[in-house]
GROMACS .gro file of C-alpha atoms in nm:
model
  380
    1UNK     CA    1   3.939   0.435  -1.243
    2UNK     CA    2   3.753   0.766  -1.213
    3UNK     CA    3   3.591   0.703  -1.551
    4UNK     CA    4   3.478   0.357  -1.439
    5UNK     CA    5   3.330   0.494  -1.116
    6UNK     CA    6   3.145   0.772  -1.302
    7UNK     CA    7   3.006   0.515  -1.547
    8UNK     CA    8   2.891   0.291  -1.262
    9UNK     CA    9   2.718   0.580  -1.085
   10UNK     CA   10   2.551   0.693  -1.409
   11UNK     CA   11   2.423   0.340  -1.478
   12UNK     CA   12   2.298   0.303  -1.121
   13UNK     CA   13   2.116   0.637  -1.140
   14UNK     CA   14   1.957   0.542  -1.471
   15UNK     CA   15   1.849   0.209  -1.326
   16UNK     CA   16   1.692   0.376  -1.023
   17UNK     CA   17   1.517   0.637  -1.240
   18UNK     CA   18   1.374   0.365  -1.464
   19UNK     CA   19   1.239   0.176  -1.163
   20UNK     CA   20   1.084   0.484  -1.011
   21UNK     CA   21   0.907   0.553  -1.341
   22UNK     CA   22   0.782   0.196  -1.358
   23UNK     CA   23   0.651   0.208  -1.000
   24UNK     CA   24   0.452   0.520  -1.092
   25UNK     CA   25   0.307   0.334  -1.393
   26UNK     CA   26   0.157   0.060  -1.176
   27UNK     CA   27  -0.104   0.237  -0.961
   28UNK     CA   28  -0.240   0.017  -0.686
   29UNK     CA   29  -0.602   0.119  -0.748
   30UNK     CA   30  -0.637  -0.038  -1.095
   31UNK     CA   31  -0.953  -0.246  -1.109
   32UNK     CA   32  -0.992  -0.590  -1.264
   33UNK     CA   33  -1.188  -0.462  -1.568
   34UNK     CA   34  -0.913  -0.211  -1.647
   35UNK     CA   35  -0.643  -0.476  -1.621
   36UNK     CA   36  -0.837  -0.723  -1.832
   37UNK     CA   37  -0.885  -0.459  -2.100
   38UNK     CA   38  -0.509  -0.407  -2.112
   39UNK     CA   39  -0.441  -0.778  -2.152
   40UNK     CA   40  -0.487  -0.980  -2.468
   41UNK     CA   41  -0.854  -1.076  -2.472
   42UNK     CA   42  -0.950  -1.323  -2.200
   43UNK     CA   43  -1.168  -1.319  -1.889
   44UNK     CA   44  -1.072  -1.471  -1.555
   45UNK     CA   45  -1.282  -1.772  -1.449
   46UNK     CA   46  -1.298  -1.800  -1.069
   47UNK     CA   47  -1.285  -2.143  -0.908
   48UNK     CA   48  -1.458  -2.274  -0.597
   49UNK     CA   49  -1.252  -2.362  -0.289
   50UNK     CA   50  -1.236  -2.723  -0.170
   51UNK     CA   51  -1.525  -2.785   0.071
   52UNK     CA   52  -1.305  -2.969   0.320
   53UNK     CA   53  -1.100  -2.655   0.387
   54UNK     CA   54  -1.384  -2.481   0.568
   55UNK     CA   55  -1.446  -2.105   0.585
   56UNK     CA   56  -1.336  -1.889   0.294
   57UNK     CA   57  -1.318  -1.517   0.219
   58UNK     CA   58  -1.299  -1.323  -0.106
   59UNK     CA   59  -0.939  -1.244  -0.202
   60UNK     CA   60  -0.759  -1.141  -0.515
   61UNK     CA   61  -0.428  -1.304  -0.599
   62UNK     CA   62  -0.201  -1.054  -0.425
   63UNK     CA   63  -0.414  -1.076  -0.110
   64UNK     CA   64  -0.387  -1.456  -0.111
   65UNK     CA   65  -0.008  -1.422  -0.139
   66UNK     CA   66  -0.010  -1.177   0.153
   67UNK     CA   67  -0.226  -1.416   0.355
   68UNK     CA   68   0.015  -1.705   0.292
   69UNK     CA   69   0.311  -1.500   0.413
   70UNK     CA   70   0.111  -1.370   0.711
   71UNK     CA   71   0.037  -1.728   0.819
   72UNK     CA   72   0.403  -1.824   0.773
   73UNK     CA   73   0.530  -1.534   0.983
   74UNK     CA   74   0.278  -1.610   1.257
   75UNK     CA   75   0.360  -1.981   1.266
   76UNK     CA   76   0.738  -1.967   1.224
   77UNK     CA   77   0.934  -1.721   1.442
   78UNK     CA   78   1.239  -1.762   1.217
   79UNK     CA   79   1.050  -1.649   0.904
   80UNK     CA   80   1.164  -1.321   0.749
   81UNK     CA   81   1.060  -1.126   0.438
   82UNK     CA   82   1.296  -0.891   0.258
   83UNK     CA   83   1.334  -0.713  -0.073
   84UNK     CA   84   1.306  -0.374  -0.239
   85UNK     CA   85   1.022  -0.170  -0.083
   86UNK     CA   86   0.857  -0.465   0.095
   87UNK     CA   87   0.837  -0.275   0.426
   88UNK     CA   88   0.568  -0.041   0.290
   89UNK     CA   89   0.391  -0.316   0.098
   90UNK     CA   90   0.583  -0.343  -0.228
   91UNK     CA   91   0.499  -0.219  -0.577
   92UNK     CA   92   0.206  -0.460  -0.603
   93UNK     CA   93   0.109  -0.440  -0.231
   94UNK     CA   94   0.185  -0.807  -0.162
   95UNK     CA   95   0.347  -0.737   0.175
   96UNK     CA   96   0.121  -0.454   0.289
   97UNK     CA   97   0.073  -0.444   0.667
   98UNK     CA   98   0.323  -0.720   0.746
   99UNK     CA   99   0.602  -0.490   0.868
  100UNK     CA  100   0.361  -0.315   1.105
  101UNK     CA  101   0.234  -0.649   1.234
  102UNK     CA  102   0.564  -0.835   1.275
  103UNK     CA  103   0.824  -0.561   1.309
  104UNK     CA  104   1.113  -0.417   1.111
  105UNK     CA  105   1.347  -0.701   1.200
  106UNK     CA  106   1.125  -0.956   1.021
  107UNK     CA  107   0.991  -0.757   0.722
  108UNK     CA  108   1.247  -0.511   0.590
  109UNK     CA  109   1.373  -0.328   0.283
  110UNK     CA  110   1.697  -0.404   0.103
  111UNK     CA  111   1.916  -0.201  -0.133
  112UNK     CA  112   1.849  -0.219  -0.509
  113UNK     CA  113   2.077  -0.518  -0.547
  114UNK     CA  114   1.918  -0.847  -0.655
  115UNK     CA  115   2.233  -1.052  -0.616
  116UNK     CA  116   2.260  -0.914  -0.265
  117UNK     CA  117   1.897  -1.000  -0.186
  118UNK     CA  118   1.936  -1.362  -0.293
  119UNK     CA  119   2.284  -1.393  -0.143
  120UNK     CA  120   2.149  -1.270   0.190
  121UNK     CA  121   1.860  -1.515   0.159
  122UNK     CA  122   2.096  -1.806   0.101
  123UNK     CA  123   2.296  -1.714   0.410
  124UNK     CA  124   1.986  -1.664   0.624
  125UNK     CA  125   1.838  -1.998   0.514
  126UNK     CA  126   2.168  -2.179   0.571
  127UNK     CA  127   2.172  -2.035   0.923
  128UNK     CA  128   1.825  -2.177   0.993
  129UNK     CA  129   1.587  -1.895   0.905
  130UNK     CA  130   1.286  -1.934   0.677
  131UNK     CA  131   1.385  -1.675   0.417
  132UNK     CA  132   1.126  -1.524   0.180
  133UNK     CA  133   1.298  -1.295  -0.072
  134UNK     CA  134   1.108  -1.068  -0.310
  135UNK     CA  135   1.251  -0.965  -0.646
  136UNK     CA  136   1.048  -0.660  -0.754
  137UNK     CA  137   0.993  -0.791  -1.109
  138UNK     CA  138   1.091  -1.127  -1.258
  139UNK     CA  139   1.280  -0.926  -1.522
  140UNK     CA  140   1.513  -0.804  -1.244
  141UNK     CA  141   1.607  -1.153  -1.132
  142UNK     CA  142   1.893  -1.185  -1.379
  143UNK     CA  143   2.155  -1.002  -1.167
  144UNK     CA  144   2.087  -1.274  -0.907
  145UNK     CA  145   2.123  -1.556  -1.161
  146UNK     CA  146   2.467  -1.661  -1.037
  147UNK     CA  147   2.353  -1.669  -0.674
  148UNK     CA  148   2.050  -1.883  -0.762
  149UNK     CA  149   2.215  -2.120  -1.010
  150UNK     CA  150   2.566  -2.156  -0.867
  151UNK     CA  151   2.497  -2.111  -0.496
  152UNK     CA  152   2.138  -2.183  -0.390
  153UNK     CA  153   2.078  -2.475  -0.625
  154UNK     CA  154   2.413  -2.643  -0.550
  155UNK     CA  155   2.452  -2.561  -0.180
  156UNK     CA  156   2.359  -2.904  -0.040
  157UNK     CA  157   2.532  -3.096  -0.320
  158UNK     CA  158   2.876  -2.945  -0.285
  159UNK     CA  159   2.892  -3.036   0.086
  160UNK     CA  160   2.734  -3.380   0.071
  161UNK     CA  161   2.415  -3.245   0.238
  162UNK     CA  162   2.597  -3.136   0.553
  163UNK     CA  163   2.447  -2.790   0.497
  164UNK     CA  164   2.161  -2.658   0.286
  165UNK     CA  165   1.961  -2.344   0.207
  166UNK     CA  166   1.636  -2.527   0.145
  167UNK     CA  167   1.431  -2.282   0.350
  168UNK     CA  168   1.475  -2.012   0.085
  169UNK     CA  169   1.179  -1.900  -0.127
  170UNK     CA  170   1.225  -1.634  -0.396
  171UNK     CA  171   0.906  -1.454  -0.506
  172UNK     CA  172   0.875  -1.237  -0.817
  173UNK     CA  173   0.592  -1.080  -1.024
  174UNK     CA  174   0.599  -1.249  -1.363
  175UNK     CA  175   0.455  -1.231  -1.715
  176UNK     CA  176   0.264  -0.979  -1.923
  177UNK     CA  177   0.061  -0.707  -1.753
  178UNK     CA  178  -0.076  -0.517  -2.051
  179UNK     CA  179   0.169  -0.228  -2.053
  180UNK     CA  180   0.500  -0.355  -1.917
  181UNK     CA  181   0.700  -0.360  -2.241
  182UNK     CA  182   1.042  -0.518  -2.272
  183UNK     CA  183   1.167  -0.483  -1.910
  184UNK     CA  184   0.851  -0.567  -1.714
  185UNK     CA  185   0.671  -0.846  -1.901
  186UNK     CA  186   0.916  -1.134  -1.927
  187UNK     CA  187   0.857  -1.498  -1.835
  188UNK     CA  188   1.201  -1.638  -1.742
  189UNK     CA  189   1.097  -1.978  -1.603
  190UNK     CA  190   1.286  -2.177  -1.871
  191UNK     CA  191   1.622  -2.033  -1.761
  192UNK     CA  192   1.577  -2.182  -1.416
  193UNK     CA  193   1.419  -2.507  -1.535
  194UNK     CA  194   1.768  -2.596  -1.662
  195UNK     CA  195   1.898  -2.597  -1.304
  196UNK     CA  196   1.879  -2.911  -1.087
  197UNK     CA  197   1.845  -2.830  -0.717
  198UNK     CA  198   1.569  -2.569  -0.726
  199UNK     CA  199   1.192  -2.583  -0.774
  200UNK     CA  200   1.002  -2.343  -1.000
  201UNK     CA  201   0.631  -2.283  -0.935
  202UNK     CA  202   0.367  -2.063  -1.107
  203UNK     CA  203   0.004  -2.040  -0.984
  204UNK     CA  204  -0.305  -1.974  -1.198
  205UNK     CA  205  -0.523  -1.800  -0.937
  206UNK     CA  206  -0.568  -1.699  -0.571
  207UNK     CA  207  -0.660  -2.044  -0.431
  208UNK     CA  208  -0.357  -2.204  -0.593
  209UNK     CA  209  -0.131  -1.908  -0.509
  210UNK     CA  210  -0.187  -1.945  -0.137
  211UNK     CA  211  -0.153  -2.323  -0.128
  212UNK     CA  212   0.147  -2.341  -0.359
  213UNK     CA  213   0.330  -2.055  -0.187
  214UNK     CA  214   0.284  -2.220   0.153
  215UNK     CA  215   0.420  -2.543   0.002
  216UNK     CA  216   0.724  -2.356  -0.133
  217UNK     CA  217   0.791  -2.187   0.201
  218UNK     CA  218   0.770  -2.520   0.384
  219UNK     CA  219   0.963  -2.719   0.123
  220UNK     CA  220   1.317  -2.824   0.208
  221UNK     CA  221   1.455  -2.711  -0.128
  222UNK     CA  222   1.512  -2.358  -0.263
  223UNK     CA  223   1.200  -2.251  -0.455
  224UNK     CA  224   1.127  -1.977  -0.709
  225UNK     CA  225   0.765  -1.865  -0.698
  226UNK     CA  226   0.658  -1.660  -1.001
  227UNK     CA  227   0.334  -1.463  -0.957
  228UNK     CA  228   0.136  -1.363  -1.272
  229UNK     CA  229   0.114  -0.989  -1.220
  230UNK     CA  230  -0.187  -0.935  -1.449
  231UNK     CA  231  -0.380  -1.163  -1.212
  232UNK     CA  232  -0.291  -0.975  -0.892
  233UNK     CA  233  -0.622  -0.785  -0.911
  234UNK     CA  234  -0.796  -0.946  -1.210
  235UNK     CA  235  -0.820  -1.284  -1.033
  236UNK     CA  236  -1.068  -1.293  -0.743
  237UNK     CA  237  -1.188  -1.608  -0.565
  238UNK     CA  238  -1.320  -1.737  -0.235
  239UNK     CA  239  -0.995  -1.846  -0.067
  240UNK     CA  240  -0.993  -2.073   0.241
  241UNK     CA  241  -0.897  -1.888   0.557
  242UNK     CA  242  -0.705  -2.170   0.718
  243UNK     CA  243  -0.354  -2.280   0.629
  244UNK     CA  244  -0.338  -2.539   0.352
  245UNK     CA  245  -0.083  -2.662   0.102
  246UNK     CA  246  -0.101  -2.785  -0.258
  247UNK     CA  247   0.152  -3.054  -0.356
  248UNK     CA  248   0.442  -2.936  -0.570
  249UNK     CA  249   0.531  -3.120  -0.891
  250UNK     CA  250   0.170  -3.229  -0.938
  251UNK     CA  251  -0.024  -3.103  -1.241
  252UNK     CA  252  -0.395  -3.024  -1.215
  253UNK     CA  253  -0.648  -3.145  -1.472
  254UNK     CA  254  -0.903  -2.862  -1.493
  255UNK     CA  255  -1.115  -2.984  -1.784
  256UNK     CA  256  -1.138  -3.346  -1.897
  257UNK     CA  257  -1.150  -3.416  -2.270
  258UNK     CA  258  -1.084  -3.679  -2.534
  259UNK     CA  259  -0.942  -3.514  -2.849
  260UNK     CA  260  -0.663  -3.268  -2.760
  261UNK     CA  261  -0.450  -3.210  -2.449
  262UNK     CA  262  -0.383  -2.844  -2.365
  263UNK     CA  263  -0.098  -2.763  -2.124
  264UNK     CA  264  -0.017  -2.423  -1.973
  265UNK     CA  265   0.067  -2.246  -1.647
  266UNK     CA  266  -0.002  -1.908  -1.491
  267UNK     CA  267  -0.203  -1.659  -1.696
  268UNK     CA  268  -0.205  -1.877  -2.006
  269UNK     CA  269  -0.428  -2.128  -1.825
  270UNK     CA  270  -0.703  -1.865  -1.839
  271UNK     CA  271  -0.651  -1.824  -2.214
  272UNK     CA  272  -0.671  -2.199  -2.273
  273UNK     CA  273  -0.992  -2.223  -2.071
  274UNK     CA  274  -1.154  -2.008  -2.338
  275UNK     CA  275  -0.978  -2.200  -2.615
  276UNK     CA  276  -1.124  -2.526  -2.485
  277UNK     CA  277  -1.473  -2.376  -2.488
  278UNK     CA  278  -1.426  -2.231  -2.839
  279UNK     CA  279  -1.292  -2.561  -2.972
  280UNK     CA  280  -1.599  -2.744  -2.842
  281UNK     CA  281  -1.845  -2.487  -2.975
  282UNK     CA  282  -1.683  -2.411  -3.312
  283UNK     CA  283  -1.510  -2.738  -3.400
  284UNK     CA  284  -1.679  -3.003  -3.190
  285UNK     CA  285  -1.337  -3.085  -3.042
  286UNK     CA  286  -1.310  -3.204  -2.679
  287UNK     CA  287  -1.005  -3.057  -2.503
  288UNK     CA  288  -0.841  -3.171  -2.182
  289UNK     CA  289  -0.685  -2.874  -1.999
  290UNK     CA  290  -0.389  -2.926  -1.765
  291UNK     CA  291  -0.230  -2.664  -1.542
  292UNK     CA  292   0.131  -2.773  -1.492
  293UNK     CA  293   0.166  -2.557  -1.174
  294UNK     CA  294   0.525  -2.673  -1.104
  295UNK     CA  295   0.771  -2.618  -1.389
  296UNK     CA  296   1.060  -2.794  -1.216
  297UNK     CA  297   1.033  -3.081  -1.141
  298UNK     CA  298   0.726  -3.112  -1.367
  299UNK     CA  299   0.456  -3.379  -1.365
  300UNK     CA  300   0.549  -3.589  -1.669
  301UNK     CA  301   0.313  -3.872  -1.579
  302UNK     CA  302  -0.011  -3.670  -1.579
  303UNK     CA  303   0.065  -3.508  -1.914
  304UNK     CA  304   0.177  -3.836  -2.072
  305UNK     CA  305  -0.137  -4.018  -1.958
  306UNK     CA  306  -0.353  -3.744  -2.104
  307UNK     CA  307  -0.172  -3.741  -2.440
  308UNK     CA  308  -0.188  -4.121  -2.457
  309UNK     CA  309  -0.565  -4.079  -2.440
  310UNK     CA  310  -0.612  -3.779  -2.672
  311UNK     CA  311  -0.329  -3.836  -2.921
  312UNK     CA  312  -0.265  -3.462  -2.956
  313UNK     CA  313  -0.079  -3.201  -2.748
  314UNK     CA  314  -0.070  -2.821  -2.749
  315UNK     CA  315   0.161  -2.640  -2.507
  316UNK     CA  316   0.130  -2.263  -2.472
  317UNK     CA  317   0.331  -2.006  -2.277
  318UNK     CA  318   0.409  -1.634  -2.295
  319UNK     CA  319   0.787  -1.679  -2.311
  320UNK     CA  320   0.961  -1.689  -2.651
  321UNK     CA  321   0.927  -2.006  -2.857
  322UNK     CA  322   1.293  -2.106  -2.894
  323UNK     CA  323   1.414  -2.305  -2.590
  324UNK     CA  324   1.097  -2.219  -2.398
  325UNK     CA  325   0.980  -2.484  -2.153
  326UNK     CA  326   0.723  -2.604  -2.407
  327UNK     CA  327   1.018  -2.751  -2.599
  328UNK     CA  328   1.109  -2.972  -2.301
  329UNK     CA  329   0.750  -3.090  -2.265
  330UNK     CA  330   0.723  -3.162  -2.637
  331UNK     CA  331   1.049  -3.357  -2.639
  332UNK     CA  332   0.954  -3.567  -2.338
  333UNK     CA  333   0.602  -3.644  -2.461
  334UNK     CA  334   0.733  -3.734  -2.806
  335UNK     CA  335   0.949  -3.996  -2.636
  336UNK     CA  336   0.683  -4.120  -2.395
  337UNK     CA  337   0.381  -4.114  -2.629
  338UNK     CA  338   0.524  -4.155  -2.980
  339UNK     CA  339   0.294  -4.442  -3.081
  340UNK     CA  340  -0.012  -4.259  -2.947
  341UNK     CA  341   0.039  -3.931  -3.130
  342UNK     CA  342  -0.209  -3.851  -3.407
  343UNK     CA  343  -0.044  -3.519  -3.508
  344UNK     CA  344   0.277  -3.324  -3.448
  345UNK     CA  345   0.290  -3.151  -3.108
  346UNK     CA  346   0.205  -2.781  -3.131
  347UNK     CA  347   0.377  -2.502  -2.938
  348UNK     CA  348   0.196  -2.167  -2.930
  349UNK     CA  349   0.422  -1.919  -2.754
  350UNK     CA  350   0.562  -1.568  -2.760
  351UNK     CA  351   0.776  -1.473  -3.058
  352UNK     CA  352   1.156  -1.472  -3.060
  353UNK     CA  353   1.182  -1.097  -3.003
  354UNK     CA  354   1.215  -0.872  -2.699
  355UNK     CA  355   0.872  -0.818  -2.545
  356UNK     CA  356   0.706  -0.527  -2.730
  357UNK     CA  357   0.486  -0.252  -2.587
  358UNK     CA  358   0.227  -0.129  -2.839
  359UNK     CA  359   0.248  -0.462  -3.026
  360UNK     CA  360   0.185  -0.675  -2.718
  361UNK     CA  361  -0.149  -0.812  -2.853
  362UNK     CA  362   0.038  -0.949  -3.157
  363UNK     CA  363   0.312  -1.100  -2.939
  364UNK     CA  364   0.105  -1.290  -2.686
  365UNK     CA  365  -0.021  -1.642  -2.767
  366UNK     CA  366  -0.388  -1.547  -2.770
  367UNK     CA  367  -0.689  -1.777  -2.801
  368UNK     CA  368  -0.710  -1.733  -3.179
  369UNK     CA  369  -0.355  -1.856  -3.237
  370UNK     CA  370  -0.423  -2.150  -3.004
  371UNK     CA  371  -0.750  -2.233  -3.182
  372UNK     CA  372  -0.569  -2.232  -3.518
  373UNK     CA  373  -0.318  -2.482  -3.375
  374UNK     CA  374  -0.601  -2.710  -3.267
  375UNK     CA  375  -0.746  -2.693  -3.619
  376UNK     CA  376  -0.411  -2.796  -3.763
  377UNK     CA  377  -0.387  -3.095  -3.530
  378UNK     CA  378  -0.737  -3.231  -3.582
  379UNK     CA  379  -0.707  -3.188  -3.959
  380UNK     CA  380  -0.359  -3.342  -3.984
   0.00000   0.00000   0.00000
């Protein structure tokens, strides 16, 4: 028993040391140009806010996330935010100022225990609170996997909807950041897309981040909200000041086209924006770009209608190829659009290896790999 306890303490100390080192590697003053240089060769394209939403102010993605939570805390007296280091603002500053504004009983730190964070959130939501849990990195969500998959997702089903924890939202920084290596760059959305009873959402920029996060917080189902960490400061837009929501499970057609359908979410949407432009300029190929936005349940109809028109589909994500969510999209579209397909569906994804550090540019599905896939499809 003494040996077991010593091993547990040693592992816990190593875990804490690793996290402290990682926190020191993510300085809060990094500018957008620095972050974009560390990524794999794309530039963020800001979008304009909807005119009907009135006044807007310039925000980056983490500020839009903060604003969404600020509005939720102000509107809903039961809303609480909790997680590792959230009281002082968090590693990426997403909760900065909220503890001072709303008090320690509504924005508070937790121990380094992800299963405890989510378990507490399930209990708080079941008791009637609007629970917003932060997992410090999406890579750290795996200790909470059982709580999410076996408890949160199934809570209402095992009791015939007498009780539920639908007011639970789990936030986590997600995806490649340019220097995160194997423990701080992962994209684990496909693991949770296999789980009925939860919703999985990933925004592409500040305007969408605010609207989609508010939708998750107000939704009556447990939601996982993954935030592309490379975009926290690299993505800057005029974001509407007022509260607004963006419908979940509804894909967004960003560029209309006639030859190839491109599907992505999060950071990879920015890559495919450039791919669409390159395909038009270099190949004369018209691409239709779709941001899926919600991974589960995803908008099958919008993608199928697009592919029925274009006859070709490319799906791209940072997660590894095998069993990535692109496989689900490809399988569904093959069934729905078989007679409309002009070429095999292409998946351009991360490789089936742990996420590398110095070799990150070779791992990520960059615009050149995506352009090569388009060439294969149009020449098939």
